[in-house]
Short mmCIF file of C-alpha atoms in Angstrom, two decimals:
data_model
loop_
_atom_site.label_atom_id
_atom_site.label_comp_id
_atom_site.label_asym_id
_atom_site.label_seq_id
_atom_site.Cartn_x
_atom_site.Cartn_y
_atom_site.Cartn_z
CA MET A 21 1.59 -6.66 9.12
CA SER A 22 4.64 -4.91 7.80
CA ARG A 23 5.24 -1.23 7.71
CA VAL A 24 6.22 0.46 4.53
CA PRO A 25 9.62 1.93 5.39
CA SER A 26 9.97 4.20 2.42
CA ALA A 27 6.33 5.20 2.25
CA LEU A 28 6.70 8.83 3.17
CA LEU A 29 7.89 11.13 0.46
CA PRO A 30 8.60 14.83 0.78
CA LEU A 31 6.30 17.36 -0.74
CA PHE A 32 7.27 21.00 -0.64
CA LEU A 33 4.43 23.40 -1.09
CA LEU A 34 4.47 27.14 -1.26
CA VAL A 35 1.42 27.95 0.78
CA GLY A 36 0.05 31.42 0.44
CA ALA A 37 -3.59 32.32 0.19
CA ALA A 38 -5.71 32.28 3.31
CA LEU A 39 -2.74 32.12 5.63
CA PRO A 40 -1.37 35.13 7.50
CA ALA A 41 1.78 35.03 5.45
CA ALA A 42 3.09 32.96 2.62
CA ALA A 43 5.05 30.09 4.01
CA GLN A 44 7.18 27.29 2.72
CA VAL A 45 5.85 24.17 4.36
CA ASP A 46 7.44 20.78 4.05
CA LEU A 47 4.90 18.00 3.92
CA THR A 48 5.30 14.30 3.66
CA PHE A 49 2.87 11.95 2.06
CA ASP A 50 2.31 8.27 1.64
CA PRO A 51 2.12 7.36 -2.06
CA ALA A 52 -0.38 4.64 -1.18
CA ARG A 53 -2.77 7.40 -0.08
CA THR A 54 -2.82 9.27 -3.35
CA ARG A 55 -4.90 9.19 -6.48
CA GLY A 56 -3.94 10.56 -9.84
CA PRO A 57 -0.65 11.11 -11.65
CA ALA A 58 2.38 12.59 -9.91
CA GLN A 59 2.82 15.10 -12.72
CA ALA A 60 -0.73 16.40 -12.56
CA ALA A 61 -1.26 20.12 -13.14
CA VAL A 62 -3.26 20.34 -9.94
CA THR A 63 -2.44 18.69 -6.63
CA ILE A 64 -5.02 18.65 -3.87
CA VAL A 65 -3.80 17.81 -0.38
CA GLU A 66 -6.74 16.90 1.82
CA PHE A 67 -6.46 16.92 5.61
CA SER A 68 -9.38 15.01 7.03
CA ASP A 69 -10.56 12.85 9.84
CA PHE A 70 -12.99 10.00 9.69
CA GLU A 71 -15.41 11.04 12.39
CA MET B 8 -5.33 16.03 -10.95
CA ARG B 9 -3.70 14.36 -8.01
CA LEU B 10 -5.25 13.89 -4.57
CA ILE B 11 -3.12 13.32 -1.49
CA VAL B 12 -4.89 12.33 1.72
CA LYS B 13 -3.45 13.25 5.10
CA ASP B 14 -4.73 12.80 8.63
CA LEU B 15 -6.08 15.50 10.86
CA PRO B 16 -8.01 13.66 13.58
CA LEU B 17 -9.59 16.34 15.72
CA ALA B 18 -9.35 16.07 19.48
CA SER B 19 -13.09 16.65 19.67
CA HIS B 20 -13.67 13.49 17.67
CA ARG B 21 -12.94 10.84 20.26
CA LEU B 22 -12.49 7.91 17.89
CA ALA B 23 -10.97 9.70 14.95
CA ARG B 24 -7.35 9.08 15.84
CA GLN B 25 -7.80 5.35 16.19
CA ALA B 26 -9.71 5.30 12.92
CA ALA B 27 -6.84 7.16 11.25
CA GLU B 28 -4.37 4.63 12.61
CA ALA B 29 -6.63 1.81 11.44
CA ALA B 30 -6.64 3.24 7.92
CA ARG B 31 -2.84 3.29 8.02
CA CYS B 32 -2.87 -0.38 9.03
CA ALA B 33 -5.10 -1.11 6.04
CA GLY B 34 -2.79 0.93 3.83
CA ALA B 35 0.19 -1.12 4.91
CA GLU B 36 -1.63 -4.10 3.44
CA GLY B 37 -2.51 -2.30 0.24
CA ARG B 38 -6.15 -1.72 1.16
CA PHE B 39 -6.15 1.93 2.13
CA TRP B 40 -8.76 3.17 -0.33
CA PRO B 41 -11.38 0.47 0.24
CA TYR B 42 -10.94 0.90 3.99
CA HIS B 43 -11.00 4.69 3.71
CA ASP B 44 -14.28 4.52 1.80
CA ARG B 45 -15.73 2.09 4.31
CA LEU B 46 -14.85 4.32 7.25
CA PHE B 47 -16.57 7.29 5.69
CA ALA B 48 -19.61 5.17 4.97
CA GLU B 49 -19.77 3.96 8.56
CA GLN B 50 -18.77 7.04 10.53
CA PRO B 51 -18.86 7.52 13.45
CA ARG B 52 -19.22 3.83 14.34
CA PHE B 53 -15.55 3.27 15.11
CA ALA B 54 -15.44 0.99 18.13
CA GLU B 55 -12.38 -1.23 17.89
CA ASP B 56 -14.33 -4.38 17.08
CA ARG B 57 -16.04 -2.55 14.25
CA LEU B 58 -12.74 -1.25 12.88
CA ILE B 59 -11.55 -4.84 12.70
CA ALA B 60 -14.80 -6.02 11.13
CA TYR B 61 -14.49 -3.39 8.41
CA ALA B 62 -10.95 -4.59 7.76
CA VAL B 63 -12.18 -8.14 7.29
CA ASP B 64 -14.88 -6.86 4.97
CA VAL B 65 -12.26 -5.31 2.69
CA GLY B 66 -10.20 -8.48 2.63
CA LEU B 67 -7.77 -8.10 5.51
CA ASP B 68 -6.84 -10.65 8.13
CA ALA B 69 -8.52 -9.86 11.45
CA GLU B 70 -5.69 -11.03 13.67
CA THR B 71 -2.96 -9.23 11.77
CA PHE B 72 -4.98 -6.08 11.47
CA GLY B 73 -6.03 -6.17 15.11
CA ARG B 74 -2.43 -6.50 16.21
CA CYS B 75 -1.45 -3.50 14.13
CA LEU B 76 -4.26 -1.53 15.69
CA THR B 77 -3.62 -2.46 19.32
CA GLU B 78 0.12 -1.93 18.97
CA ARG B 79 -0.58 1.47 17.46
CA ARG B 80 2.03 0.88 14.80
CA PHE B 81 1.15 4.03 12.90
CA ALA B 82 0.57 6.43 15.76
CA ARG B 83 3.74 8.31 14.89
CA GLU B 84 2.72 8.78 11.26
CA VAL B 85 -0.68 10.15 12.23
CA GLU B 86 0.96 12.49 14.71
CA ALA B 87 3.35 13.69 11.99
CA ASP B 88 0.39 14.68 9.85
CA LEU B 89 -1.09 16.55 12.80
CA VAL B 90 2.14 18.45 13.31
CA GLN B 91 2.21 19.42 9.64
CA ALA B 92 -1.43 20.54 9.78
CA ARG B 93 -0.67 22.73 12.78
CA ALA B 94 2.28 24.24 10.93
CA LEU B 95 -0.14 25.19 8.20
CA GLY B 96 -2.55 26.71 10.70
CA LEU B 97 -5.23 24.14 9.94
CA ARG B 98 -7.60 23.62 12.84
CA GLY B 99 -10.62 21.95 11.30
CA THR B 100 -11.59 19.31 8.81
CA PRO B 101 -11.82 18.90 5.98
CA ALA B 102 -9.08 21.27 4.91
CA PHE B 103 -7.57 21.35 1.46
CA LEU B 104 -4.48 22.73 -0.21
CA ILE B 105 -5.12 23.18 -3.90
CA ASN B 106 -1.76 23.88 -5.46
CA GLY B 107 -0.87 25.48 -2.17
CA ARG B 108 -4.03 27.52 -1.73
CA VAL B 109 -5.96 26.74 1.43
CA VAL B 110 -9.66 25.89 1.22
CA MET B 111 -11.29 25.28 4.58
CA GLY B 112 -14.36 23.21 5.17
CA ALA B 113 -16.81 21.28 3.04
CA GLN B 114 -17.31 23.98 0.45
CA PRO B 115 -19.70 23.78 -2.49
CA VAL B 116 -18.34 22.15 -5.60
CA GLU B 117 -18.39 25.55 -7.31
CA THR B 118 -15.76 26.79 -4.87
CA PHE B 119 -13.46 23.90 -5.70
CA ARG B 120 -14.07 24.40 -9.40
CA SER B 121 -13.15 28.06 -9.12
CA VAL B 122 -9.96 27.42 -7.13
CA ILE B 123 -8.93 24.61 -9.48
CA ASP B 124 -9.55 26.77 -12.55
CA GLU B 125 -7.45 29.49 -10.97
CA ALA B 126 -4.70 26.98 -10.23
CA LEU B 127 -4.74 25.81 -13.82
CA GLN B 128 -4.41 29.39 -15.04
CA ARG B 129 -1.49 30.01 -12.71
CA GLY B 130 0.34 27.04 -14.10
CA PRO B 131 2.15 24.15 -12.47
CA LEU B 132 2.36 23.80 -8.73
CA PRO B 133 5.41 25.64 -7.33
CA MET B 134 6.57 22.46 -5.75
CA GLY B 135 10.18 21.94 -4.77
CA LYS B 136 12.11 18.83 -5.52
CA PRO B 137 13.15 16.50 -2.75
#
């Protein structure tokens, strides 16, 4: 089983509401774990676990 | 709308981290979404033999998948997601960022609709370029 070396892409989000202070947070994501177009007007990042 | 899924296996969920790593193994073979859906359907039955059986069910090779799982090939990637979640102050699941706005927990659909409508009114995501 091979890894996907270039799988993680950067995603820079300006995170504000519901946090103590607005923060610039650098996220990475695996394009294989996305649905919908990259240029969508709304992007939802879901942090979840399976249990 | 675009959905990006990231891992936040909680320490209180004993098998969640291995399940997250298993989903990464499935993703490396192009079967992330079917495996993802299967895990949610079967939770919390995540003993290792079951994780492999689910992989076979979605069309993956048991031996290859099992090796990926036991070697923990994607432990670092799952940990990276955890680090990013902590940086965001996220402590529970599910947690969502909707154009940067945090929504915690399994909220009613009306909550998501409201936050999404608000995001649409605000305009495009203030997302930087790599």
